Short mmCIF file of C-alpha atoms in Angstrom, two decimals:
data_model
loop_
_atom_site.label_atom_id
_atom_site.label_comp_id
_atom_site.label_asym_id
_atom_site.label_seq_id
_atom_site.Cartn_x
_atom_site.Cartn_y
_atom_site.Cartn_z
CA ASP A 1 -25.46 121.40 258.93
CA ALA A 2 -21.76 121.03 258.31
CA LYS A 3 -19.67 123.48 260.33
CA THR A 4 -16.75 123.54 257.93
CA THR A 5 -16.25 125.27 254.59
CA GLN A 6 -14.09 124.02 251.75
CA PRO A 7 -13.54 125.06 248.13
CA ASN A 8 -15.77 123.15 245.75
CA SER A 9 -12.83 121.79 243.80
CA MET A 10 -9.07 121.85 243.29
CA GLU A 11 -6.66 120.58 240.69
CA SER A 12 -3.16 119.28 241.14
CA ASN A 13 -0.48 117.57 239.13
CA GLU A 14 0.75 114.08 239.73
CA GLU A 15 3.79 113.75 242.01
CA GLU A 16 3.42 117.31 243.31
CA PRO A 17 2.32 118.28 246.84
CA VAL A 18 -1.29 119.31 247.36
CA HIS A 19 -2.63 121.54 250.11
CA LEU A 20 -6.37 121.18 250.75
CA PRO A 21 -7.78 124.00 252.92
CA CYS A 22 -10.65 123.91 255.37
CA ASN A 23 -12.21 126.64 257.49
CA HIS A 24 -13.90 125.89 260.81
CA SER A 25 -14.19 129.31 262.37
CA THR A 26 -16.71 128.32 265.07
CA ILE A 27 -14.79 125.33 266.37
CA SER A 28 -14.69 124.87 270.13
CA GLY A 29 -11.67 123.85 272.12
CA THR A 30 -12.61 120.20 272.40
CA ASP A 31 -13.79 119.50 268.83
CA TYR A 32 -11.65 117.37 266.59
CA ILE A 33 -11.07 117.86 262.87
CA HIS A 34 -11.41 114.73 260.78
CA TRP A 35 -10.66 114.28 257.10
CA TYR A 36 -12.25 111.60 254.99
CA ARG A 37 -12.09 111.03 251.28
CA GLN A 38 -14.37 109.22 248.87
CA LEU A 39 -13.11 107.69 245.68
CA PRO A 40 -15.60 107.27 242.83
CA SER A 41 -18.23 104.61 243.52
CA GLN A 42 -16.77 103.74 246.93
CA GLY A 43 -17.56 104.42 250.55
CA PRO A 44 -15.71 107.17 252.41
CA GLU A 45 -12.25 106.38 253.69
CA TYR A 46 -10.71 107.82 256.84
CA VAL A 47 -7.60 109.92 256.13
CA ILE A 48 -6.49 111.66 259.31
CA HIS A 49 -7.73 113.57 262.35
CA GLY A 50 -6.34 116.02 264.88
CA LEU A 51 -7.13 118.35 267.74
CA THR A 52 -4.45 121.00 268.15
CA SER A 53 -1.04 120.02 266.91
CA ASN A 54 0.01 118.89 263.48
CA VAL A 55 -0.48 115.22 262.71
CA ASN A 56 1.18 112.86 260.27
CA ASN A 57 0.35 109.38 259.05
CA ARG A 58 1.19 107.25 256.06
CA MET A 59 -1.51 108.88 253.94
CA ALA A 60 -1.19 112.58 254.69
CA SER A 61 -0.32 115.37 257.09
CA LEU A 62 -2.75 117.65 258.87
CA ALA A 63 -1.66 121.17 259.74
CA ILE A 64 -3.96 122.94 262.20
CA ALA A 65 -3.74 126.71 262.60
CA GLU A 66 -2.73 128.04 265.98
CA ASP A 67 -6.18 129.57 266.53
CA ARG A 68 -7.76 126.32 265.26
CA LYS A 69 -10.08 128.20 262.92
CA SER A 70 -8.61 126.53 259.87
CA SER A 71 -6.61 123.50 258.86
CA THR A 72 -4.86 122.12 255.80
CA LEU A 73 -4.64 118.57 254.61
CA ILE A 74 -1.33 117.96 252.88
CA LEU A 75 -0.77 115.20 250.37
CA HIS A 76 2.98 115.17 249.96
CA ARG A 77 3.05 113.60 246.53
CA ALA A 78 -0.26 113.38 244.71
CA THR A 79 -1.00 110.27 242.70
CA LEU A 80 -3.86 109.56 240.35
CA ARG A 81 -5.38 107.41 243.07
CA ASP A 82 -5.72 110.49 245.28
CA ALA A 83 -8.38 111.90 242.95
CA ALA A 84 -11.45 111.91 245.17
CA VAL A 85 -13.90 114.06 247.09
CA TYR A 86 -12.31 115.18 250.34
CA TYR A 87 -14.42 115.96 253.37
CA CYS A 88 -13.25 118.10 256.27
CA ILE A 89 -15.45 117.34 259.28
CA GLU A 90 -15.70 118.92 262.69
CA VAL A 91 -16.51 116.29 265.29
CA VAL A 92 -18.33 117.69 268.29
CA LEU A 93 -17.39 116.26 271.67
CA GLY A 94 -20.35 114.56 273.30
CA GLY A 95 -23.93 114.96 272.13
CA SER A 96 -25.10 113.01 269.12
CA GLU A 97 -21.87 111.19 268.28
CA LYS A 98 -21.97 111.72 264.57
CA LEU A 99 -19.93 112.83 261.62
CA VAL A 100 -21.61 115.66 259.72
CA PHE A 101 -20.51 115.52 256.11
CA GLY A 102 -20.75 118.60 253.93
CA LYS A 103 -20.51 118.49 250.15
CA GLY A 104 -16.75 118.12 250.29
CA MET A 105 -14.13 119.23 247.80
CA LYS A 106 -13.36 117.41 244.57
CA LEU A 107 -9.65 116.95 243.92
CA THR A 108 -8.59 116.32 240.34
CA VAL A 109 -5.07 115.01 239.78
CA ASN A 110 -3.62 115.60 236.33
CA PRO A 111 -1.07 113.13 234.95
CA ASN B 1 -11.04 90.59 258.60
CA ALA B 2 -13.69 91.27 255.99
CA GLY B 3 -14.31 94.72 257.50
CA VAL B 4 -17.75 96.20 256.89
CA THR B 5 -19.88 94.28 254.44
CA GLN B 6 -23.18 95.34 252.92
CA THR B 7 -25.77 93.40 250.96
CA PRO B 8 -27.22 93.71 248.43
CA LYS B 9 -24.99 95.88 246.24
CA PHE B 10 -27.89 97.04 244.15
CA GLN B 11 -31.67 96.83 244.56
CA VAL B 12 -34.70 98.01 242.64
CA LEU B 13 -37.97 98.39 244.54
CA LYS B 14 -41.45 99.48 243.66
CA THR B 15 -43.12 102.20 245.69
CA GLY B 16 -44.66 100.72 248.82
CA GLN B 17 -42.44 97.65 248.99
CA SER B 18 -40.40 96.96 252.07
CA MET B 19 -36.89 95.60 252.34
CA THR B 20 -33.93 95.24 254.65
CA LEU B 21 -30.42 96.44 253.86
CA GLN B 22 -27.89 94.26 255.61
CA CYS B 23 -24.72 95.48 257.30
CA ALA B 24 -22.20 93.38 259.19
CA GLN B 25 -18.76 93.97 260.63
CA ASP B 26 -16.26 91.50 262.07
CA MET B 27 -14.07 93.99 263.95
CA ASN B 28 -16.02 93.91 267.22
CA HIS B 29 -16.84 97.59 266.87
CA GLU B 30 -19.39 99.01 269.25
CA TYR B 31 -20.48 101.98 267.15
CA MET B 32 -22.33 101.45 263.88
CA SER B 33 -24.25 103.83 261.69
CA TRP B 34 -26.21 104.21 258.47
CA TYR B 35 -25.84 107.09 256.02
CA ARG B 36 -27.48 107.95 252.76
CA GLN B 37 -25.85 109.85 249.94
CA ASP B 38 -27.82 111.59 247.23
CA PRO B 39 -26.24 112.78 243.96
CA GLY B 40 -23.84 115.67 244.47
CA MET B 41 -24.43 115.66 248.21
CA GLY B 42 -22.47 114.68 251.26
CA LEU B 43 -23.56 111.85 253.50
CA ARG B 44 -26.47 112.27 255.88
CA LEU B 45 -26.84 110.18 259.02
CA ILE B 46 -30.01 108.06 259.22
CA HIS B 47 -29.61 106.02 262.42
CA TYR B 48 -26.77 104.97 264.64
CA SER B 49 -26.02 102.56 267.45
CA VAL B 50 -23.46 102.80 270.24
CA GLY B 51 -23.79 99.12 271.14
CA ALA B 52 -26.02 96.07 271.03
CA GLY B 53 -29.55 96.94 272.07
CA ILE B 54 -29.01 100.70 271.74
CA THR B 55 -30.06 102.73 268.71
CA ASP B 56 -30.79 106.37 268.08
CA GLN B 57 -31.96 108.63 265.30
CA GLY B 58 -29.72 110.66 263.11
CA GLU B 59 -30.46 113.55 260.81
CA VAL B 60 -32.93 111.85 258.42
CA PRO B 61 -34.59 108.89 260.21
CA ASN B 62 -38.12 109.07 258.78
CA GLY B 63 -39.12 105.99 256.79
CA TYR B 64 -36.34 103.82 258.23
CA ASN B 65 -36.10 101.46 261.18
CA VAL B 66 -33.07 99.83 262.74
CA SER B 67 -32.30 97.30 265.43
CA ARG B 68 -29.07 96.05 266.95
CA SER B 69 -29.45 92.61 268.47
CA THR B 70 -25.77 91.70 268.09
CA THR B 71 -22.50 93.63 267.97
CA GLU B 72 -21.86 92.40 264.43
CA ASP B 73 -25.10 93.24 262.61
CA PHE B 74 -27.00 96.47 262.06
CA PRO B 75 -29.78 96.06 259.49
CA LEU B 76 -31.69 99.00 258.03
CA ARG B 77 -35.36 98.46 257.20
CA LEU B 78 -37.36 100.46 254.72
CA LEU B 79 -40.96 100.08 255.80
CA SER B 80 -42.71 101.36 252.68
CA ALA B 81 -40.30 102.47 250.00
CA ALA B 82 -40.79 105.85 248.33
CA PRO B 83 -39.00 107.35 245.29
CA SER B 84 -37.42 109.90 247.65
CA GLN B 85 -35.50 107.02 249.21
CA THR B 86 -33.62 106.39 245.98
CA SER B 87 -30.05 106.82 247.12
CA VAL B 88 -26.78 105.12 247.93
CA TYR B 89 -26.70 103.76 251.46
CA PHE B 90 -23.49 103.35 253.44
CA CYS B 91 -22.99 101.52 256.68
CA ALA B 92 -20.05 102.38 258.93
CA SER B 93 -18.53 101.15 262.17
CA SER B 94 -16.11 102.57 264.69
CA PRO B 95 -14.04 100.88 267.38
CA SER B 96 -15.37 103.00 270.22
CA ASP B 97 -18.59 104.75 271.09
CA ARG B 98 -17.15 108.07 269.91
CA PRO B 99 -16.54 108.95 266.27
CA ARG B 100 -13.15 110.47 266.96
CA GLU B 101 -11.70 107.15 266.04
CA THR B 102 -11.53 105.93 262.51
CA GLN B 103 -14.89 105.08 260.95
CA TYR B 104 -14.81 102.20 258.53
CA PHE B 105 -17.34 102.39 255.72
CA GLY B 106 -18.83 99.59 253.71
CA PRO B 107 -18.97 99.60 249.90
CA GLY B 108 -22.56 100.83 249.79
CA THR B 109 -25.95 99.66 248.53
CA ARG B 110 -27.48 101.45 245.56
CA LEU B 111 -31.25 101.59 245.89
CA LEU B 112 -33.64 102.63 243.17
CA VAL B 113 -37.31 103.07 244.06
CA LEU B 114 -39.67 103.27 241.11
#
């Protein structure tokens, strides 16, 4: 089972920042947080991942709480192309080497 | 690079038929995996491989077989198709044997079993 919890859905407006929350209250010190997104009728796409400190890349920023029990994916300027299902995934160090996808969170971007 | 490619894009089978879903990657990735996605659900891991000659079961392996004879290819075999296997199947690869790195997903194969 997925170890993270996300809202079922969120709405945002085009060209505005979007903050997508994720709770992972049972995370251990060595588990990473990954974010993927899935556009309609496509395979998932890697967005970003992090362990403790905040991370930035060309797609998004990831803010991880100091206690690591939650994190927020930040899209600085939403576009219509960002409308997708976003998955927050806790990757367990060692063991079965797999990504456990939950149901994700559907982001709607309004023009 | 073509990335991760999957064939066919769409397939209709009758119950009891067998078939192989093809997956190939040209990025020299060691880790490859197969997922299935049912309507309104997240992805569930079927089988995975950490390198040529090494495969292991994921969350929902029953009814599927895999083999990994080369780094590039990771076919998924349905031995005797059942309606419960109607789903969208995604193949993915990763540049190391740990999924902390980026996983690259293929475009998917839509399978309908009648």
